């Protein structure tokens, strides 16, 4: 487990009923957090010992506002995902999204927007309400068949950090063929200076060991058949 993730952070079972969290669950959990923050702010007005907590109270209340806004967005997205909210078929630039965006390109935006962001979906829903809009779609229609094997940017980045942290540990377990640094020792230069950067061979072997163990393929955190557990 990496330094970026504690055991309690990884225990997500408490906030979702199924294998993956729903937007409705996100909205509900965030609403509960909003309420708890406001309760804490109110309680902090009369602390047990005389200390002025005005700044902390303001922080709690302002954080609660942001959490409440996010909760409301998740609630709206839940209705969008369910197909209850009409969406325009293209962005204001005319670029398609979802299934129609396949095999298209947006060089100025880093490729096609097949999987829309939260803000894009909210904008698509807002634009569908404009007078004169004749063609609309729904999220289930536009995203039919998309999502298999998809991983969010945040999840991919976290898994990359976990992999890099594991490689850093693995490097020190290997004997370096170049400088003969052994278990627990960092590599050294020809003149004996210790270096934070291991020799290429040692680094590559550590990466190969970790990638096989975690089930990574090259630079992408994807499943490798028959990976060791």
PDB file of N, CA, C and O in Angstrom, residues 42-111:
ATOM      1  N   UNK A  42     -21.691  24.126  14.320  1.00  0.00           N
ATOM      2  CA  UNK A  42     -22.598  24.616  15.373  1.00  0.00           C
ATOM      3  C   UNK A  42     -22.081  24.232  16.750  1.00  0.00           C
ATOM      4  O   UNK A  42     -22.073  25.053  17.680  1.00  0.00           O
ATOM      5  N   UNK A  43     -21.613  22.994  16.889  1.00  0.00           N
ATOM      6  CA  UNK A  43     -21.103  22.541  18.186  1.00  0.00           C
ATOM      7  C   UNK A  43     -19.861  23.314  18.592  1.00  0.00           C
ATOM      8  O   UNK A  43     -19.640  23.590  19.786  1.00  0.00           O
ATOM      9  N   UNK A  44     -19.037  23.684  17.597  1.00  0.00           N
ATOM     10  CA  UNK A  44     -17.790  24.399  17.880  1.00  0.00           C
ATOM     11  C   UNK A  44     -18.029  25.810  18.388  1.00  0.00           C
ATOM     12  O   UNK A  44     -17.101  26.459  18.886  1.00  0.00           O
ATOM     13  N   UNK A  45     -19.268  26.299  18.325  1.00  0.00           N
ATOM     14  CA  UNK A  45     -19.577  27.630  18.849  1.00  0.00           C
ATOM     15  C   UNK A  45     -19.473  27.661  20.365  1.00  0.00           C
ATOM     16  O   UNK A  45     -19.258  28.724  20.966  1.00  0.00           O
ATOM     17  N   UNK A  46     -19.646  26.489  20.990  1.00  0.00           N
ATOM     18  CA  UNK A  46     -19.580  26.422  22.459  1.00  0.00           C
ATOM     19  C   UNK A  46     -18.639  25.286  22.871  1.00  0.00           C
ATOM     20  O   UNK A  46     -19.069  24.245  23.370  1.00  0.00           O
ATOM     21  N   UNK A  47     -17.321  25.473  22.655  1.00  0.00           N
ATOM     22  CA  UNK A  47     -16.369  24.428  23.034  1.00  0.00           C
ATOM     23  C   UNK A  47     -16.260  24.287  24.550  1.00  0.00           C
ATOM     24  O   UNK A  47     -16.635  25.202  25.300  1.00  0.00           O
ATOM     25  N   UNK A  48     -15.730  23.154  24.981  1.00  0.00           N
ATOM     26  CA  UNK A  48     -15.624  22.892  26.416  1.00  0.00           C
ATOM     27  C   UNK A  48     -14.687  23.879  27.105  1.00  0.00           C
ATOM     28  O   UNK A  48     -14.927  24.287  28.246  1.00  0.00           O
ATOM     29  N   UNK A  49     -13.621  24.247  26.393  1.00  0.00           N
ATOM     30  CA  UNK A  49     -12.641  25.166  26.985  1.00  0.00           C
ATOM     31  C   UNK A  49     -12.651  26.487  26.219  1.00  0.00           C
ATOM     32  O   UNK A  49     -12.946  26.518  25.018  1.00  0.00           O
ATOM     33  N   UNK A  50     -12.346  27.583  26.882  1.00  0.00           N
ATOM     34  CA  UNK A  50     -12.405  28.908  26.243  1.00  0.00           C
ATOM     35  C   UNK A  50     -11.299  29.104  25.192  1.00  0.00           C
ATOM     36  O   UNK A  50     -10.154  29.396  25.530  1.00  0.00           O
ATOM     37  N   UNK A  51     -11.652  28.884  23.937  1.00  0.00           N
ATOM     38  CA  UNK A  51     -10.765  29.164  22.823  1.00  0.00           C
ATOM     39  C   UNK A  51     -11.639  29.613  21.656  1.00  0.00           C
ATOM     40  O   UNK A  51     -12.695  29.022  21.407  1.00  0.00           O
ATOM     41  N   UNK A  52     -11.251  30.671  20.974  1.00  0.00           N
ATOM     42  CA  UNK A  52     -12.057  31.206  19.884  1.00  0.00           C
ATOM     43  C   UNK A  52     -11.835  30.376  18.632  1.00  0.00           C
ATOM     44  O   UNK A  52     -10.739  30.332  18.084  1.00  0.00           O
ATOM     45  N   UNK A  53     -12.878  29.716  18.170  1.00  0.00           N
ATOM     46  CA  UNK A  53     -12.797  28.814  17.018  1.00  0.00           C
ATOM     47  C   UNK A  53     -13.462  29.396  15.775  1.00  0.00           C
ATOM     48  O   UNK A  53     -13.867  28.649  14.878  1.00  0.00           O
ATOM     49  N   UNK A  54     -13.577  30.715  15.711  1.00  0.00           N
ATOM     50  CA  UNK A  54     -14.294  31.349  14.597  1.00  0.00           C
ATOM     51  C   UNK A  54     -13.722  30.936  13.237  1.00  0.00           C
ATOM     52  O   UNK A  54     -14.471  30.627  12.309  1.00  0.00           O
ATOM     53  N   UNK A  55     -12.396  30.924  13.112  1.00  0.00           N
ATOM     54  CA  UNK A  55     -11.791  30.567  11.819  1.00  0.00           C
ATOM     55  C   UNK A  55     -12.100  29.119  11.446  1.00  0.00           C
ATOM     56  O   UNK A  55     -12.403  28.810  10.291  1.00  0.00           O
ATOM     57  N   UNK A  56     -12.019  28.234  12.431  1.00  0.00           N
ATOM     58  CA  UNK A  56     -12.321  26.824  12.170  1.00  0.00           C
ATOM     59  C   UNK A  56     -13.790  26.642  11.814  1.00  0.00           C
ATOM     60  O   UNK A  56     -14.137  25.840  10.936  1.00  0.00           O
ATOM     61  N   UNK A  57     -14.654  27.383  12.466  1.00  0.00           N
ATOM     62  CA  UNK A  57     -16.088  27.303  12.183  1.00  0.00           C
ATOM     63  C   UNK A  57     -16.377  27.772  10.765  1.00  0.00           C
ATOM     64  O   UNK A  57     -17.159  27.150  10.029  1.00  0.00           O
ATOM     65  N   UNK A  58     -15.737  28.871  10.362  1.00  0.00           N
ATOM     66  CA  UNK A  58     -15.917  29.366   8.998  1.00  0.00           C
ATOM     67  C   UNK A  58     -15.440  28.332   7.976  1.00  0.00           C
ATOM     68  O   UNK A  58     -16.073  28.137   6.931  1.00  0.00           O
ATOM     69  N   UNK A  59     -14.327  27.679   8.284  1.00  0.00           N
ATOM     70  CA  UNK A  59     -13.807  26.650   7.377  1.00  0.00           C
ATOM     71  C   UNK A  59     -14.774  25.488   7.269  1.00  0.00           C
ATOM     72  O   UNK A  59     -15.040  24.978   6.167  1.00  0.00           O
ATOM     73  N   UNK A  60     -15.307  25.049   8.378  1.00  0.00           N
ATOM     74  CA  UNK A  60     -16.269  23.947   8.369  1.00  0.00           C
ATOM     75  C   UNK A  60     -17.497  24.296   7.543  1.00  0.00           C
ATOM     76  O   UNK A  60     -17.981  23.485   6.744  1.00  0.00           O
ATOM     77  N   UNK A  61     -17.995  25.502   7.721  1.00  0.00           N
ATOM     78  CA  UNK A  61     -19.213  25.909   7.007  1.00  0.00           C
ATOM     79  C   UNK A  61     -18.962  26.107   5.521  1.00  0.00           C
ATOM     80  O   UNK A  61     -19.796  25.736   4.691  1.00  0.00           O
ATOM     81  N   UNK A  62     -17.812  26.668   5.158  1.00  0.00           N
ATOM     82  CA  UNK A  62     -17.516  26.848   3.742  1.00  0.00           C
ATOM     83  C   UNK A  62     -17.262  25.505   3.062  1.00  0.00           C
ATOM     84  O   UNK A  62     -17.656  25.299   1.916  1.00  0.00           O
ATOM     85  N   UNK A  63     -16.635  24.590   3.784  1.00  0.00           N
ATOM     86  CA  UNK A  63     -16.439  23.242   3.235  1.00  0.00           C
ATOM     87  C   UNK A  63     -17.771  22.547   3.052  1.00  0.00           C
ATOM     88  O   UNK A  63     -17.993  21.851   2.048  1.00  0.00           O
ATOM     89  N   UNK A  64     -18.682  22.739   4.002  1.00  0.00           N
ATOM     90  CA  UNK A  64     -20.013  22.144   3.899  1.00  0.00           C
ATOM     91  C   UNK A  64     -20.737  22.636   2.656  1.00  0.00           C
ATOM     92  O   UNK A  64     -21.431  21.864   1.984  1.00  0.00           O
ATOM     93  N   UNK A  65     -20.576  23.921   2.334  1.00  0.00           N
ATOM     94  CA  UNK A  65     -21.223  24.470   1.137  1.00  0.00           C
ATOM     95  C   UNK A  65     -20.705  23.772  -0.111  1.00  0.00           C
ATOM     96  O   UNK A  65     -21.481  23.390  -0.993  1.00  0.00           O
ATOM     97  N   UNK A  66     -19.387  23.583  -0.197  1.00  0.00           N
ATOM     98  CA  UNK A  66     -18.816  22.922  -1.376  1.00  0.00           C
ATOM     99  C   UNK A  66     -19.251  21.471  -1.462  1.00  0.00           C
ATOM    100  O   UNK A  66     -19.542  20.959  -2.544  1.00  0.00           O
ATOM    101  N   UNK A  67     -19.307  20.812  -0.323  1.00  0.00           N
ATOM    102  CA  UNK A  67     -19.746  19.414  -0.307  1.00  0.00           C
ATOM    103  C   UNK A  67     -21.205  19.318  -0.729  1.00  0.00           C
ATOM    104  O   UNK A  67     -21.592  18.416  -1.482  1.00  0.00           O
ATOM    105  N   UNK A  68     -22.037  20.251  -0.250  1.00  0.00           N
ATOM    106  CA  UNK A  68     -23.450  20.245  -0.613  1.00  0.00           C
ATOM    107  C   UNK A  68     -23.632  20.466  -2.110  1.00  0.00           C
ATOM    108  O   UNK A  68     -24.463  19.812  -2.755  1.00  0.00           O
ATOM    109  N   UNK A  69     -22.850  21.372  -2.687  1.00  0.00           N
ATOM    110  CA  UNK A  69     -22.926  21.611  -4.128  1.00  0.00           C
ATOM    111  C   UNK A  69     -22.546  20.349  -4.910  1.00  0.00           C
ATOM    112  O   UNK A  69     -23.195  19.998  -5.899  1.00  0.00           O
ATOM    113  N   UNK A  70     -21.513  19.668  -4.451  1.00  0.00           N
ATOM    114  CA  UNK A  70     -21.096  18.434  -5.118  1.00  0.00           C
ATOM    115  C   UNK A  70     -22.165  17.369  -4.987  1.00  0.00           C
ATOM    116  O   UNK A  70     -22.437  16.616  -5.929  1.00  0.00           O
ATOM    117  N   UNK A  71     -22.792  17.296  -3.820  1.00  0.00           N
ATOM    118  CA  UNK A  71     -23.881  16.340  -3.614  1.00  0.00           C
ATOM    119  C   UNK A  71     -25.022  16.599  -4.576  1.00  0.00           C
ATOM    120  O   UNK A  71     -25.590  15.669  -5.164  1.00  0.00           O
ATOM    121  N   UNK A  72     -25.355  17.867  -4.753  1.00  0.00           N
ATOM    122  CA  UNK A  72     -26.435  18.216  -5.677  1.00  0.00           C
ATOM    123  C   UNK A  72     -26.071  17.856  -7.112  1.00  0.00           C
ATOM    124  O   UNK A  72     -26.915  17.379  -7.883  1.00  0.00           O
ATOM    125  N   UNK A  73     -24.811  18.069  -7.477  1.00  0.00           N
ATOM    126  CA  UNK A  73     -24.367  17.689  -8.813  1.00  0.00           C
ATOM    127  C   UNK A  73     -24.463  16.176  -9.017  1.00  0.00           C
ATOM    128  O   UNK A  73     -24.882  15.706 -10.072  1.00  0.00           O
ATOM    129  N   UNK A  74     -24.081  15.414  -7.992  1.00  0.00           N
ATOM    130  CA  UNK A  74     -24.165  13.950  -8.094  1.00  0.00           C
ATOM    131  C   UNK A  74     -25.620  13.498  -8.242  1.00  0.00           C
ATOM    132  O   UNK A  74     -25.914  12.552  -8.977  1.00  0.00           O
ATOM    133  N   UNK A  75     -26.525  14.184  -7.542  1.00  0.00           N
ATOM    134  CA  UNK A  75     -27.936  13.849  -7.667  1.00  0.00           C
ATOM    135  C   UNK A  75     -28.455  14.105  -9.067  1.00  0.00           C
ATOM    136  O   UNK A  75     -29.204  13.295  -9.629  1.00  0.00           O
ATOM    137  N   UNK A  76     -28.046  15.230  -9.648  1.00  0.00           N
ATOM    138  CA  UNK A  76     -28.437  15.534 -11.024  1.00  0.00           C
ATOM    139  C   UNK A  76     -27.847  14.526 -11.991  1.00  0.00           C
ATOM    140  O   UNK A  76     -28.523  14.050 -12.920  1.00  0.00           O
ATOM    141  N   UNK A  77     -26.577  14.180 -11.784  1.00  0.00           N
ATOM    142  CA  UNK A  77     -25.924  13.194 -12.645  1.00  0.00           C
ATOM    143  C   UNK A  77     -26.601  11.829 -12.546  1.00  0.00           C
ATOM    144  O   UNK A  77     -26.683  11.098 -13.536  1.00  0.00           O
ATOM    145  N   UNK A  78     -27.078  11.485 -11.366  1.00  0.00           N
ATOM    146  CA  UNK A  78     -27.774  10.209 -11.202  1.00  0.00           C
ATOM    147  C   UNK A  78     -29.000  10.150 -12.101  1.00  0.00           C
ATOM    148  O   UNK A  78     -29.298   9.114 -12.712  1.00  0.00           O
ATOM    149  N   UNK A  79     -29.723  11.255 -12.199  1.00  0.00           N
ATOM    150  CA  UNK A  79     -30.891  11.308 -13.075  1.00  0.00           C
ATOM    151  C   UNK A  79     -30.472  11.280 -14.541  1.00  0.00           C
ATOM    152  O   UNK A  79     -31.136  10.660 -15.378  1.00  0.00           O
ATOM    153  N   UNK A  80     -29.348  11.937 -14.850  1.00  0.00           N
ATOM    154  CA  UNK A  80     -28.844  11.919 -16.228  1.00  0.00           C
ATOM    155  C   UNK A  80     -28.456  10.494 -16.627  1.00  0.00           C
ATOM    156  O   UNK A  80     -28.814  10.020 -17.708  1.00  0.00           O
ATOM    157  N   UNK A  81     -27.716   9.814 -15.758  1.00  0.00           N
ATOM    158  CA  UNK A  81     -27.264   8.455 -16.045  1.00  0.00           C
ATOM    159  C   UNK A  81     -28.454   7.519 -16.214  1.00  0.00           C
ATOM    160  O   UNK A  81     -28.418   6.584 -17.027  1.00  0.00           O
ATOM    161  N   UNK A  82     -29.512   7.763 -15.469  1.00  0.00           N
ATOM    162  CA  UNK A  82     -30.700   6.920 -15.561  1.00  0.00           C
ATOM    163  C   UNK A  82     -31.499   7.179 -16.828  1.00  0.00           C
ATOM    164  O   UNK A  82     -32.444   6.442 -17.131  1.00  0.00           O
ATOM    165  N   UNK A  83     -31.147   8.221 -17.570  1.00  0.00           N
ATOM    166  CA  UNK A  83     -31.856   8.530 -18.804  1.00  0.00           C
ATOM    167  C   UNK A  83     -33.061   9.410 -18.617  1.00  0.00           C
ATOM    168  O   UNK A  83     -33.863   9.570 -19.543  1.00  0.00           O
ATOM    169  N   UNK A  84     -33.209  10.012 -17.450  1.00  0.00           N
ATOM    170  CA  UNK A  84     -34.380  10.841 -17.166  1.00  0.00           C
ATOM    171  C   UNK A  84     -34.236  12.263 -17.703  1.00  0.00           C
ATOM    172  O   UNK A  84     -35.226  12.997 -17.773  1.00  0.00           O
ATOM    173  N   UNK A  85     -33.009  12.650 -18.054  1.00  0.00           N
ATOM    174  CA  UNK A  85     -32.745  14.023 -18.465  1.00  0.00           C
ATOM    175  C   UNK A  85     -32.267  14.044 -19.917  1.00  0.00           C
ATOM    176  O   UNK A  85     -31.300  13.369 -20.259  1.00  0.00           O
ATOM    177  N   UNK A  86     -32.930  14.799 -20.796  1.00  0.00           N
ATOM    178  CA  UNK A  86     -32.464  14.884 -22.191  1.00  0.00           C
ATOM    179  C   UNK A  86     -31.160  15.652 -22.291  1.00  0.00           C
ATOM    180  O   UNK A  86     -30.901  16.580 -21.525  1.00  0.00           O
ATOM    181  N   UNK A  87     -30.343  15.262 -23.261  1.00  0.00           N
ATOM    182  CA  UNK A  87     -29.044  15.884 -23.473  1.00  0.00           C
ATOM    183  C   UNK A  87     -28.892  16.231 -24.948  1.00  0.00           C
ATOM    184  O   UNK A  87     -29.379  15.499 -25.815  1.00  0.00           O
ATOM    185  N   UNK A  88     -28.230  17.339 -25.246  1.00  0.00           N
ATOM    186  CA  UNK A  88     -27.954  17.641 -26.645  1.00  0.00           C
ATOM    187  C   UNK A  88     -26.916  16.649 -27.165  1.00  0.00           C
ATOM    188  O   UNK A  88     -26.141  16.078 -26.397  1.00  0.00           O
ATOM    189  N   UNK A  89     -26.899  16.442 -28.452  1.00  0.00           N
ATOM    190  CA  UNK A  89     -26.059  15.403 -29.034  1.00  0.00           C
ATOM    191  C   UNK A  89     -24.621  15.839 -29.281  1.00  0.00           C
ATOM    192  O   UNK A  89     -23.753  14.998 -29.511  1.00  0.00           O
ATOM    193  N   UNK A  90     -24.363  17.156 -29.236  1.00  0.00           N
ATOM    194  CA  UNK A  90     -23.001  17.650 -29.470  1.00  0.00           C
ATOM    195  C   UNK A  90     -22.666  18.761 -28.498  1.00  0.00           C
ATOM    196  O   UNK A  90     -23.553  19.372 -27.891  1.00  0.00           O
ATOM    197  N   UNK A  91     -21.378  19.017 -28.372  1.00  0.00           N
ATOM    198  CA  UNK A  91     -20.909  20.150 -27.583  1.00  0.00           C
ATOM    199  C   UNK A  91     -21.154  21.435 -28.371  1.00  0.00           C
ATOM    200  O   UNK A  91     -21.450  21.380 -29.570  1.00  0.00           O
ATOM    201  N   UNK A  92     -20.994  22.587 -27.717  1.00  0.00           N
ATOM    202  CA  UNK A  92     -21.204  23.854 -28.447  1.00  0.00           C
ATOM    203  C   UNK A  92     -20.333  23.981 -29.695  1.00  0.00           C
ATOM    204  O   UNK A  92     -20.697  24.686 -30.641  1.00  0.00           O
ATOM    205  N   UNK A  93     -19.192  23.304 -29.721  1.00  0.00           N
ATOM    206  CA  UNK A  93     -18.309  23.351 -30.893  1.00  0.00           C
ATOM    207  C   UNK A  93     -18.812  22.475 -32.035  1.00  0.00           C
ATOM    208  O   UNK A  93     -18.260  22.522 -33.136  1.00  0.00           O
ATOM    209  N   UNK A  94     -19.851  21.654 -31.745  1.00  0.00           N
ATOM    210  CA  UNK A  94     -20.346  20.726 -32.749  1.00  0.00           C
ATOM    211  C   UNK A  94     -19.734  19.349 -32.651  1.00  0.00           C
ATOM    212  O   UNK A  94     -20.119  18.433 -33.395  1.00  0.00           O
ATOM    213  N   UNK A  95     -18.768  19.158 -31.746  1.00  0.00           N
ATOM    214  CA  UNK A  95     -18.115  17.861 -31.582  1.00  0.00           C
ATOM    215  C   UNK A  95     -19.062  16.879 -30.896  1.00  0.00           C
ATOM    216  O   UNK A  95     -19.715  17.231 -29.905  1.00  0.00           O
ATOM    217  N   UNK A  96     -19.147  15.646 -31.381  1.00  0.00           N
ATOM    218  CA  UNK A  96     -20.025  14.653 -30.758  1.00  0.00           C
ATOM    219  C   UNK A  96     -19.401  14.083 -29.489  1.00  0.00           C
ATOM    220  O   UNK A  96     -18.225  14.309 -29.194  1.00  0.00           O
ATOM    221  N   UNK A  97     -20.183  13.321 -28.736  1.00  0.00           N
ATOM    222  CA  UNK A  97     -19.680  12.666 -27.542  1.00  0.00           C
ATOM    223  C   UNK A  97     -20.290  11.268 -27.466  1.00  0.00           C
ATOM    224  O   UNK A  97     -21.249  10.951 -28.150  1.00  0.00           O
ATOM    225  N   UNK A  98     -19.717  10.417 -26.639  1.00  0.00           N
ATOM    226  CA  UNK A  98     -20.228   9.057 -26.518  1.00  0.00           C
ATOM    227  C   UNK A  98     -19.917   8.227 -27.749  1.00  0.00           C
ATOM    228  O   UNK A  98     -18.880   8.398 -28.392  1.00  0.00           O
ATOM    229  N   UNK A  99     -20.838   7.328 -28.096  1.00  0.00           N
ATOM    230  CA  UNK A  99     -20.640   6.438 -29.246  1.00  0.00           C
ATOM    231  C   UNK A  99     -20.360   7.212 -30.528  1.00  0.00           C
ATOM    232  O   UNK A  99     -19.455   6.853 -31.291  1.00  0.00           O
ATOM    233  N   UNK A 100     -21.086   8.291 -30.820  1.00  0.00           N
ATOM    234  CA  UNK A 100     -20.804   9.040 -32.057  1.00  0.00           C
ATOM    235  C   UNK A 100     -19.397   9.643 -32.112  1.00  0.00           C
ATOM    236  O   UNK A 100     -18.926  10.014 -33.186  1.00  0.00           O
ATOM    237  N   UNK A 101     -18.724   9.757 -30.954  1.00  0.00           N
ATOM    238  CA  UNK A 101     -17.388  10.355 -30.940  1.00  0.00           C
ATOM    239  C   UNK A 101     -16.297   9.356 -31.303  1.00  0.00           C
ATOM    240  O   UNK A 101     -15.152   9.740 -31.509  1.00  0.00           O
ATOM    241  N   UNK A 102     -16.653   8.088 -31.367  1.00  0.00           N
ATOM    242  CA  UNK A 102     -15.663   7.089 -31.756  1.00  0.00           C
ATOM    243  C   UNK A 102     -15.151   7.371 -33.172  1.00  0.00           C
ATOM    244  O   UNK A 102     -15.909   7.779 -34.049  1.00  0.00           O
ATOM    245  N   UNK A 103     -13.867   7.128 -33.351  1.00  0.00           N
ATOM    246  CA  UNK A 103     -13.223   7.322 -34.666  1.00  0.00           C
ATOM    247  C   UNK A 103     -13.221   8.781 -35.101  1.00  0.00           C
ATOM    248  O   UNK A 103     -13.024   9.070 -36.279  1.00  0.00           O
ATOM    249  N   UNK A 104     -13.462   9.700 -34.170  1.00  0.00           N
ATOM    250  CA  UNK A 104     -13.330  11.121 -34.476  1.00  0.00           C
ATOM    251  C   UNK A 104     -12.104  11.649 -33.739  1.00  0.00           C
ATOM    252  O   UNK A 104     -11.512  10.950 -32.922  1.00  0.00           O
ATOM    253  N   UNK A 105     -11.747  12.869 -34.012  1.00  0.00           N
ATOM    254  CA  UNK A 105     -10.575  13.441 -33.371  1.00  0.00           C
ATOM    255  C   UNK A 105     -10.851  14.882 -32.991  1.00  0.00           C
ATOM    256  O   UNK A 105     -11.609  15.572 -33.670  1.00  0.00           O
ATOM    257  N   UNK A 106     -10.255  15.297 -31.880  1.00  0.00           N
ATOM    258  CA  UNK A 106     -10.302  16.696 -31.459  1.00  0.00           C
ATOM    259  C   UNK A 106      -8.885  17.096 -31.106  1.00  0.00           C
ATOM    260  O   UNK A 106      -8.498  17.105 -29.944  1.00  0.00           O
ATOM    261  N   UNK A 107      -8.061  17.413 -32.097  1.00  0.00           N
ATOM    262  CA  UNK A 107      -6.641  17.681 -31.837  1.00  0.00           C
ATOM    263  C   UNK A 107      -6.391  18.793 -30.847  1.00  0.00           C
ATOM    264  O   UNK A 107      -5.375  18.796 -30.156  1.00  0.00           O
ATOM    265  N   UNK A 108      -7.310  19.739 -30.752  1.00  0.00           N
ATOM    266  CA  UNK A 108      -7.113  20.855 -29.830  1.00  0.00           C
ATOM    267  C   UNK A 108      -7.473  20.499 -28.390  1.00  0.00           C
ATOM    268  O   UNK A 108      -7.212  21.257 -27.470  1.00  0.00           O
ATOM    269  N   UNK A 109      -8.111  19.324 -28.187  1.00  0.00           N
ATOM    270  CA  UNK A 109      -8.574  18.947 -26.854  1.00  0.00           C
ATOM    271  C   UNK A 109      -8.063  17.576 -26.425  1.00  0.00           C
ATOM    272  O   UNK A 109      -8.586  16.975 -25.503  1.00  0.00           O
ATOM    273  N   UNK A 110      -7.051  17.044 -27.107  1.00  0.00           N
ATOM    274  CA  UNK A 110      -6.475  15.777 -26.679  1.00  0.00           C
ATOM    275  C   UNK A 110      -7.278  14.562 -27.070  1.00  0.00           C
ATOM    276  O   UNK A 110      -7.264  13.558 -26.354  1.00  0.00           O
ATOM    277  N   UNK A 111      -7.977  14.594 -28.176  1.00  0.00           N
ATOM    278  CA  UNK A 111      -8.699  13.417 -28.632  1.00  0.00           C
ATOM    279  C   UNK A 111     -10.199  13.535 -28.435  1.00  0.00           C
ATOM    280  O   UNK A 111     -10.702  14.509 -27.872  1.00  0.00           O
TER     281      UNK A 111
END
